XYZ file of C-alpha atoms in Angstrom:
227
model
C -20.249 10.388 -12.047
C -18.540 8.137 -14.759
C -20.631 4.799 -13.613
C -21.307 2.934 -16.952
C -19.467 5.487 -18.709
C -16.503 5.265 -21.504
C -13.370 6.376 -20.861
C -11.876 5.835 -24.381
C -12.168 2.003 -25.122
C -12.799 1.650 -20.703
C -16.280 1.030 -19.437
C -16.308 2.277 -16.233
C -18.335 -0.166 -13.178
C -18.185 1.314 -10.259
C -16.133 3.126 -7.622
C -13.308 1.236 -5.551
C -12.047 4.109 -3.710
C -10.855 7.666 -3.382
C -8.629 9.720 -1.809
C -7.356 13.306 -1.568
C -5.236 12.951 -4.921
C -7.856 11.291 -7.117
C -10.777 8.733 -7.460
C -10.237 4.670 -8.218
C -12.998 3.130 -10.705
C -13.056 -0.200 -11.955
C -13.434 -0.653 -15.420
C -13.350 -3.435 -18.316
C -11.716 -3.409 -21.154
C -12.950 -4.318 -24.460
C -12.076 -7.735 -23.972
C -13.635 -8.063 -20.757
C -10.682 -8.112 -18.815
C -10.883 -5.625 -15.104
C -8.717 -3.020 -15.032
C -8.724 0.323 -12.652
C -8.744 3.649 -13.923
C -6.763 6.210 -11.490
C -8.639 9.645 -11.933
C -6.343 12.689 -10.510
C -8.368 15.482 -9.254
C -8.036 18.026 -11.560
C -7.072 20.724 -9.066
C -4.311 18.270 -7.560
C -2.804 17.618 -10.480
C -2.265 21.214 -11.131
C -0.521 21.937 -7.625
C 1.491 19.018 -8.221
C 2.417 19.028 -11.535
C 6.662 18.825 -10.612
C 5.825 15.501 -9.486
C 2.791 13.977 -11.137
C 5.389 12.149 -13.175
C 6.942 10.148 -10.131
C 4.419 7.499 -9.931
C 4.240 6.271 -13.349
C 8.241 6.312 -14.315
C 8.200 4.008 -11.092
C 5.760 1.476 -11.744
C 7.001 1.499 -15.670
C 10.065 0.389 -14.428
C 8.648 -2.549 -11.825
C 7.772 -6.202 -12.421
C 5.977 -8.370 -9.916
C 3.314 -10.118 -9.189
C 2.253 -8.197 -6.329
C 2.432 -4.515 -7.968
C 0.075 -3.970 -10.157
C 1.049 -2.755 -13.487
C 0.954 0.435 -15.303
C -1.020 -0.398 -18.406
C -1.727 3.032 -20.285
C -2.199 6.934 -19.478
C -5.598 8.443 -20.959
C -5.774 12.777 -20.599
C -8.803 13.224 -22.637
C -12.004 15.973 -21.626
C -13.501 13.271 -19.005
C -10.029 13.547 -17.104
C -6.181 12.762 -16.346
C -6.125 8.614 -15.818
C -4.047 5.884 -15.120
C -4.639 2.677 -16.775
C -3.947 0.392 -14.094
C -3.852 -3.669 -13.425
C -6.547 -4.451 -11.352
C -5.453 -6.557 -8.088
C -7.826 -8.976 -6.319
C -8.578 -8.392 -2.741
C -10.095 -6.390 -0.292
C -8.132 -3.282 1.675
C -6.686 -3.878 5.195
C -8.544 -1.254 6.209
C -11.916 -2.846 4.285
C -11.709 -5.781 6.426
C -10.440 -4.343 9.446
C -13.427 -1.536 9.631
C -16.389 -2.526 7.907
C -15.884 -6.520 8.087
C -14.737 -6.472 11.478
C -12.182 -9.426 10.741
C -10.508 -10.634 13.003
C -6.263 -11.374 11.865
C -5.014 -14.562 13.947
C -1.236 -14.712 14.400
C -1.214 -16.802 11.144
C -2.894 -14.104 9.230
C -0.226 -11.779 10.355
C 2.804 -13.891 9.733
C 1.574 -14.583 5.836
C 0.491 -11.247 5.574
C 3.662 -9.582 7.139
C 5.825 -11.908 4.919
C 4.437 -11.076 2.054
C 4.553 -7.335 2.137
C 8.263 -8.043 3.336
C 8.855 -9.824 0.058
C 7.785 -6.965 -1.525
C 9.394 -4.592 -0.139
C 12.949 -6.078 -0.775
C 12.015 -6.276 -4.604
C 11.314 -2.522 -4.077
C 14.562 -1.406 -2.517
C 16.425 -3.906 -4.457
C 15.472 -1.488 -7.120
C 15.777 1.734 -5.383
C 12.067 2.274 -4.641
C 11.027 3.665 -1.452
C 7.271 2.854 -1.207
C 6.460 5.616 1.865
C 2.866 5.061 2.417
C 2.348 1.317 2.998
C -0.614 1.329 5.052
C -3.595 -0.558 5.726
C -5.868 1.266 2.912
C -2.832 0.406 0.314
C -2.185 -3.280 1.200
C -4.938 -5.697 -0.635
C -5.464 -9.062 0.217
C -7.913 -11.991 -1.212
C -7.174 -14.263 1.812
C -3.985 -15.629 -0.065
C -1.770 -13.454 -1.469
C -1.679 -9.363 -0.937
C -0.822 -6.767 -2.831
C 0.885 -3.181 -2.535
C -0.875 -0.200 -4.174
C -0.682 3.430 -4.594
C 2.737 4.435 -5.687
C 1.603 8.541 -5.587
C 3.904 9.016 -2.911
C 6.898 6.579 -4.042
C 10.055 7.784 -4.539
C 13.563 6.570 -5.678
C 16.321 6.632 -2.905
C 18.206 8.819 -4.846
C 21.434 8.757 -3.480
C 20.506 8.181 0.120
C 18.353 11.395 0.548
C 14.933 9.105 0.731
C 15.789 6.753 3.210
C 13.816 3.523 3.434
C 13.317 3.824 7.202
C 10.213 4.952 6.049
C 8.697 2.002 5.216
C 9.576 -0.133 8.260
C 7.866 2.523 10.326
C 4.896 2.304 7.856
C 5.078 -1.315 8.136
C 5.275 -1.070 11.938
C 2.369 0.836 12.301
C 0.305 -1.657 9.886
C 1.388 -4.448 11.860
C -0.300 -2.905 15.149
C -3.782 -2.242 13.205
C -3.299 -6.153 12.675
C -2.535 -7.461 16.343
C -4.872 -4.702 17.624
C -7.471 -6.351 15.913
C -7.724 -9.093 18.617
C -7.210 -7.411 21.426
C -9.873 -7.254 23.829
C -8.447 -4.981 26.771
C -10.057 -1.958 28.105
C -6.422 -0.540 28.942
C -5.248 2.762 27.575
C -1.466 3.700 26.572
C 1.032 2.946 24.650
C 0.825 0.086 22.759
C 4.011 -1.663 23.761
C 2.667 -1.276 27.512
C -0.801 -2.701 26.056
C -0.861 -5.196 23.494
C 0.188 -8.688 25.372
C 3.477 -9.229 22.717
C 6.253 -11.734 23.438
C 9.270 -9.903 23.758
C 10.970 -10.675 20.149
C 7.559 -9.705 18.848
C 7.897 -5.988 20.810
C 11.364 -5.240 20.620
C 10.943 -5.928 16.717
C 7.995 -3.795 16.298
C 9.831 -0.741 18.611
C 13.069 -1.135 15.792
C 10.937 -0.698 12.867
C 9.366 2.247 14.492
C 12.383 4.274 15.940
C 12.200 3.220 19.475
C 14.826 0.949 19.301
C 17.798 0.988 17.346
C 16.469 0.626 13.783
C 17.041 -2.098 11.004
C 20.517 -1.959 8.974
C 18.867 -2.767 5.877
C 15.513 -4.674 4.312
C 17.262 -7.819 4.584
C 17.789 -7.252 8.225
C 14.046 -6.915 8.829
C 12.681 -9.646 6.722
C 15.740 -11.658 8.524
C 14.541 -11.219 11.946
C 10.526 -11.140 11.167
C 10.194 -14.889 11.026
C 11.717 -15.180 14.459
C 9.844 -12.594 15.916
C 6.405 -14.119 14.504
């Protein structure tokens, strides 16, 4: 356990969260200031050392206010750790499971928007995101934020192809409406959920079942019509 522990000039709080790759704390800096430090499990980092680098040359190379920013590397005795910006907010997945909140079609709309935005500031610069999901998206009730870039990728030419995200965005956007629904009915969810049609024939293009999106701009186009 590093609770109350230094990690170089980083006193470490508490846990945020963990996952297969590593362990989230949050930390202060000398100053005060939160930050998060991004612990990779040392047996993880060994299998995946050909692309350990991925995730920091990517969010060296991003600026924006929803992204939180790579501020320092530490590989010291105590561990391999990212030096992260820490981003206000609770998971999707916090609120959806454990607070049992409830996300009204205005919660939805702001929320979809905003992860929209983001996601034309990451493919504007080549960034495929490829796990946007409901554990990665933050939000404080205002303004959300997009985390964990271990799996992000550049397009590279066309051979990561950022259909990816609008099917990870797809699927997101059911946890949301599902959150409401009330129905004892089993199947599908576009035989299910009660959706206008924009809202389901939207929904079955970002996930394959229609044909897809051209392009980012495409889908943030047709998102405000469709919500």
């Amino acid at each position: 356990m590093l609770f109350r522990r230094q990690v170089r000039e980083y006193t470490v709080i508490s846990k945020i969260g963990g996952g297969r790759y590593g362990v989230c704390y949050l930390a202060q800096d000398q100053t005060g200031r939160d930050v998060v430090l991004k612990r990779f499990r040392p047996r993880m980092l060994r299998k995946n050392q050909r692309n350990n680098y991925h995730e920091a040359v990517i969010l060296s190379n991003l600026q924006h206010g929803a992204i939180p920013e790579l501020l320092g590397v530490v590989n010291n005795r105590q561990g391999y750790f990212f030096i992260l910006e820490y981003k206000p907010g609770d998971s999707l997945e916090r609120q959806l499971f454990q607070q049992d909140r409830k996300f009204l079609d205005a919660d939805i709309f702001r929320i979809g928007s905003q992860i929209l935005d983001i996601l034309l500031y990451l493919h504007h610069h080549g960034v495929v995101h490829r796990d946007i999901s409901i554990a990665n998206v933050l939000d404080d009730g205002k303004q959300v934020s997009l985390i964990d870039f271990g799996l992000a990728r550049y397009m590279d030419s066309g051979r990561i192809d950022p259909a990816l995200d609008y099917s990870c965005f797809g699927n997101l956007l059911l946890y949301l409406l599902y959150s409401t629904y009330h129905g004892k009915e089993k199947g599908a969810w576009y035989r299910v959920l009660p959706l206008s049609q924009d809202k389901k024939y939207y929904l079955m293009r970002l996930m394959g079942l229609a044909p897809r999106f051209k392009s980012t701009e495409e889908v943030r186009a047709q998102f405000d019509s469709a919500f």
